[in-house]
């Protein structure tokens, strides 16, 4: 079955994911998941990196160069590609994702809940407050999954990023936010595995000790990449993966061709 759940944990630093996310690392230790480090694109800001993750194109190509650019993407995203290939897709995500692929600007009343198979994102639940609880967001996603059975489900949480901005990455609050996210995923992942999904868990960018991101430091650019799939060799991998590899890799998992703008990368452990 070619179905993928992609979880993007906004603002999750690689080092904190490695030391605080006990359940996900447990799966890696037991050879039930693979773990890589990803080097994010620049600028290490949210909206530009949503576009990178979903279209496999850098800011110099796609033009989404800052958080303040409010317009539809000009690139083919994973949503466009799945729709073109007769697949269903869904997203439970921050409203900037809706603005990139369905409509800009975002209308709170009209766009929070979406169900339109003619749009790139066919089914969606979108939030607009940074402090929207991750527990609610994950439940929104699970409702979409059970109701619409999407081939590609995109889940994007904000709690870790919001906590990092308030307290910085070297804080008990930030580490606790990562632990809480790990615990909430631990409630859902076993069912996803049982139902045969390929599961990808990553982040857009990291976080520095000042509670910011956008620059070139490792704290801001190094993010985790967990993969639960029989098509990837489990365990810890030393190879650092470019973030541009994400979209074409997910296309492989889905069994569809990448867009012409995507660049396919070969990295260790891939058996697709």
Coordinates of C-alpha atoms in Angstrom, one line a residue:
X1 CA 0.0 0.0 0.0
X2 CA 1.4 3.4 -1.0
X3 CA 0.2 5.6 1.8
X4 CA 2.3 8.2 3.6
X5 CA 1.8 10.2 6.8
X6 CA 4.2 13.1 7.0
X7 CA 4.6 14.8 10.3
X8 CA 6.4 18.1 10.5
X9 CA 7.1 19.3 14.0
X10 CA 7.8 23.0 13.6
X11 CA 11.0 24.2 15.3
X12 CA 12.3 20.8 16.5
X13 CA 16.1 20.8 16.8
X14 CA 17.9 17.6 15.9
X15 CA 19.8 17.4 19.2
X16 CA 16.7 17.7 21.3
X17 CA 14.9 15.1 19.2
X18 CA 17.8 12.8 19.7
X19 CA 17.9 13.1 23.5
X20 CA 14.3 13.8 24.5
X21 CA 12.0 11.8 22.1
X22 CA 12.2 8.4 23.9
X23 CA 9.5 6.6 21.9
X24 CA 10.8 7.4 18.5
X25 CA 14.4 6.6 19.5
X26 CA 13.1 3.4 21.0
X27 CA 11.8 2.4 17.6
X28 CA 15.2 3.2 16.1
X29 CA 17.0 1.1 18.7
X30 CA 14.7 -1.9 18.1
X31 CA 15.3 -1.6 14.3
X32 CA 11.7 -0.6 13.7
X33 CA 12.6 2.9 12.4
X34 CA 15.4 4.7 10.6
X35 CA 16.9 8.0 11.9
X36 CA 18.9 10.6 9.9
X37 CA 19.9 14.2 10.4
X38 CA 18.6 16.7 7.8
X39 CA 20.3 20.0 7.0
X40 CA 17.6 22.5 6.4
X41 CA 17.6 24.9 3.5
X42 CA 18.1 28.7 4.0
X43 CA 16.6 30.9 5.1
X44 CA 15.8 28.7 8.1
X45 CA 12.3 30.2 8.4
X46 CA 8.9 28.6 8.5
X47 CA 7.0 29.6 5.3
X48 CA 10.1 29.2 3.0
X49 CA 10.8 25.7 4.5
X50 CA 7.1 24.6 4.2
X51 CA 7.6 25.2 0.5
X52 CA 10.9 23.4 0.4
X53 CA 9.4 20.3 2.2
X54 CA 6.4 20.2 0.0
X55 CA 7.8 21.1 -3.4
X56 CA 11.5 20.1 -3.2
X57 CA 12.6 23.5 -4.6
X58 CA 14.8 26.1 -2.9
X59 CA 13.8 29.7 -2.1
X60 CA 15.9 31.0 -5.0
X61 CA 13.7 29.0 -7.4
X62 CA 10.2 29.1 -5.7
X63 CA 10.4 32.8 -4.6
X64 CA 9.1 32.1 -1.0
X65 CA 12.0 33.9 0.6
X66 CA 10.5 35.0 3.9
X67 CA 7.6 34.5 6.2
X68 CA 6.0 37.7 5.0
X69 CA 5.3 36.5 1.4
X70 CA 1.6 35.8 1.3
X71 CA 0.7 34.2 -2.0
X72 CA 0.0 30.8 -3.7
X73 CA 3.0 28.7 -4.6
X74 CA 4.0 28.6 -8.3
X75 CA 5.5 25.1 -7.9
X76 CA 4.0 21.6 -8.0
X77 CA 3.6 20.3 -4.4
X78 CA 3.1 16.9 -3.1
X79 CA -0.6 17.8 -2.9
X80 CA -0.7 18.7 -6.6
X81 CA 1.1 15.5 -7.5
X82 CA -1.0 13.1 -5.5
X83 CA -4.2 14.7 -6.9
X84 CA -2.9 14.4 -10.4
X85 CA -2.2 10.7 -9.8
X86 CA -5.7 10.0 -8.6
X87 CA -4.8 9.9 -5.0
X88 CA -6.6 11.5 -2.0
X89 CA -4.7 13.9 0.2
X90 CA -5.4 15.8 3.4
X91 CA -3.6 18.3 5.7
X92 CA -3.9 19.3 9.4
X93 CA -1.6 22.2 9.5
X94 CA -0.9 25.9 10.2
X95 CA -2.8 28.2 7.8
X96 CA 0.3 29.2 5.9
X97 CA 0.1 25.8 4.3
X98 CA -3.4 26.6 3.0
X99 CA -2.2 29.9 1.7
X100 CA 0.6 28.3 -0.2
X101 CA -1.5 25.7 -2.0
X102 CA -5.3 26.5 -1.8
X103 CA -6.1 30.1 -1.3
X104 CA -4.4 33.3 -0.2
X105 CA -5.1 35.2 2.0
X106 CA -6.6 32.8 4.5
X107 CA -10.2 33.4 5.6
X108 CA -10.7 32.1 9.1
X109 CA -14.4 31.2 8.8
X110 CA -14.3 29.8 5.2
X111 CA -10.9 28.1 5.2
X112 CA -10.5 26.5 8.6
X113 CA -12.3 23.4 7.5
X114 CA -11.9 22.5 3.8
X115 CA -13.3 19.7 1.7
X116 CA -13.0 20.2 -2.0
X117 CA -11.4 17.5 -4.2
X118 CA -10.8 20.0 -7.0
X119 CA -8.2 21.9 -4.9
X120 CA -4.6 20.8 -4.4
X121 CA -5.2 20.1 -0.7
X122 CA -8.5 18.2 -1.0
X123 CA -9.3 17.9 2.7
X124 CA -8.0 20.1 5.4
X125 CA -8.2 21.5 8.9
X126 CA -6.1 24.6 9.5
X127 CA -5.3 26.6 12.6
X128 CA -4.0 30.1 12.9
X129 CA -2.8 30.6 16.5
X130 CA 0.7 29.5 17.4
X131 CA -0.5 28.2 20.7
X132 CA -3.1 25.9 19.2
X133 CA -2.6 22.7 21.2
X134 CA -0.7 19.9 19.5
X135 CA -3.1 17.4 21.1
X136 CA -6.0 19.1 19.2
X137 CA -4.0 19.3 16.0
X138 CA -3.1 15.6 16.0
X139 CA -6.8 14.8 16.8
X140 CA -7.8 16.9 13.8
X141 CA -5.4 14.9 11.6
X142 CA -6.7 11.6 12.9
X143 CA -10.3 12.6 12.2
X144 CA -9.3 13.4 8.6
X145 CA -7.4 10.1 8.3
X146 CA -10.3 8.0 9.5
X147 CA -13.0 10.0 7.5
X148 CA -11.2 10.4 4.2
X149 CA -8.6 7.7 4.1
X150 CA -6.0 9.8 2.3
X151 CA -3.0 8.4 0.5
X152 CA -1.0 11.4 1.7
X153 CA -1.7 13.0 5.0
X154 CA 0.4 16.0 6.1
X155 CA 0.4 16.9 9.8
X156 CA 2.1 20.1 11.0
X157 CA 2.3 21.0 14.7
X158 CA 3.4 24.3 16.3
X159 CA 3.8 23.6 20.0
X160 CA 7.5 22.9 20.1
X161 CA 8.3 26.0 18.0
X162 CA 6.1 28.3 20.1
X163 CA 7.7 27.1 23.3
X164 CA 11.2 27.5 21.8
X165 CA 10.4 31.1 20.9
X166 CA 9.3 31.9 24.4
X167 CA 12.0 30.0 26.4
X168 CA 14.8 29.2 23.9
X169 CA 16.2 25.8 23.0
X170 CA 18.3 25.3 26.1
X171 CA 15.3 25.3 28.4
X172 CA 13.4 22.7 30.4
X173 CA 10.2 24.0 28.7
X174 CA 11.5 23.3 25.2
X175 CA 12.7 19.9 26.1
X176 CA 9.4 19.1 27.8
X177 CA 7.5 20.2 24.7
X178 CA 9.6 17.7 22.6
X179 CA 8.8 15.0 25.2
X180 CA 5.1 15.8 25.1
X181 CA 5.1 15.6 21.3
X182 CA 6.9 12.2 21.4
X183 CA 4.3 10.9 23.9
X184 CA 1.4 12.1 21.8
X185 CA 2.8 10.5 18.7
X186 CA 3.3 7.3 20.7
X187 CA -0.5 7.1 21.0
X188 CA -1.0 7.2 17.3
X189 CA 1.9 5.6 15.6
X190 CA 1.2 2.0 16.5
X191 CA -2.2 2.2 14.8
X192 CA -0.6 3.9 11.7
X193 CA 2.0 1.1 11.6
X194 CA -0.7 -1.6 11.9
X195 CA -2.6 -0.1 9.0
X196 CA 0.5 -0.1 6.8
X197 CA 1.4 3.6 6.4
X198 CA 4.9 4.8 5.6
X199 CA 5.5 7.3 8.3
X200 CA 7.9 10.3 8.0
X201 CA 8.6 12.6 10.9
X202 CA 10.8 15.7 10.5
X203 CA 10.9 19.4 11.2
X204 CA 11.2 22.6 9.1
X205 CA 13.9 24.2 11.1
X206 CA 15.5 24.0 14.6
X207 CA 15.8 26.6 17.3
X208 CA 18.7 28.5 18.9
X209 CA 19.3 29.4 22.6
X210 CA 18.0 32.9 22.0
X211 CA 14.6 31.5 20.9
X212 CA 15.0 32.4 17.3
X213 CA 15.9 30.8 13.9
X214 CA 16.5 32.0 10.4
X215 CA 20.3 31.9 10.3
X216 CA 23.0 29.4 9.4
X217 CA 23.8 27.8 12.8
X218 CA 23.6 24.1 13.4
X219 CA 21.0 24.6 16.1
X220 CA 18.8 26.3 13.6
X221 CA 19.4 24.1 10.5
X222 CA 19.9 20.5 11.9
X223 CA 16.6 18.7 12.2
X224 CA 15.5 15.1 12.7
X225 CA 14.3 12.7 10.1
X226 CA 12.6 9.5 11.4
X227 CA 11.3 7.0 8.9
X228 CA 9.1 4.1 9.7
X229 CA 8.9 2.0 6.5
X230 CA 9.9 -1.4 5.3
X231 CA 11.5 0.3 2.3
X232 CA 14.2 2.0 4.5
X233 CA 16.9 0.2 6.4
X234 CA 16.2 0.7 10.1
X235 CA 18.7 2.1 12.7
X236 CA 20.8 5.2 13.1
X237 CA 22.4 6.6 9.9
X238 CA 25.4 8.9 9.8
X239 CA 24.7 10.5 6.4
X240 CA 23.3 14.0 6.6
X241 CA 20.4 14.5 4.2
X242 CA 19.7 17.7 2.3
X243 CA 16.2 18.9 3.0
X244 CA 15.5 19.1 -0.8
X245 CA 15.6 15.3 -0.8
X246 CA 12.3 15.1 1.2
X247 CA 9.7 15.6 -1.5
X248 CA 11.2 13.3 -4.1
X249 CA 11.7 10.6 -1.4
X250 CA 8.0 10.8 -0.4
X251 CA 7.1 10.5 -4.1
X252 CA 9.1 7.3 -4.1
X253 CA 7.2 6.0 -1.1
X254 CA 3.9 7.0 -2.8
X255 CA 4.9 5.3 -6.1
X256 CA 4.5 8.5 -8.2
X257 CA 6.9 10.5 -10.3
X258 CA 8.4 13.6 -8.8
X259 CA 7.9 17.0 -10.4
X260 CA 10.3 18.2 -13.0
X261 CA 11.7 20.8 -10.5
X262 CA 12.5 18.2 -7.8
X263 CA 16.0 16.8 -7.6
X264 CA 16.2 13.1 -6.6
X265 CA 18.9 12.2 -4.1
X266 CA 20.4 8.8 -3.2
X267 CA 21.0 8.2 0.4
X268 CA 22.0 5.2 2.5
X269 CA 19.4 2.7 3.5
X270 CA 16.8 3.5 0.9
X271 CA 15.3 0.3 -0.7
X272 CA 12.6 2.0 -2.7

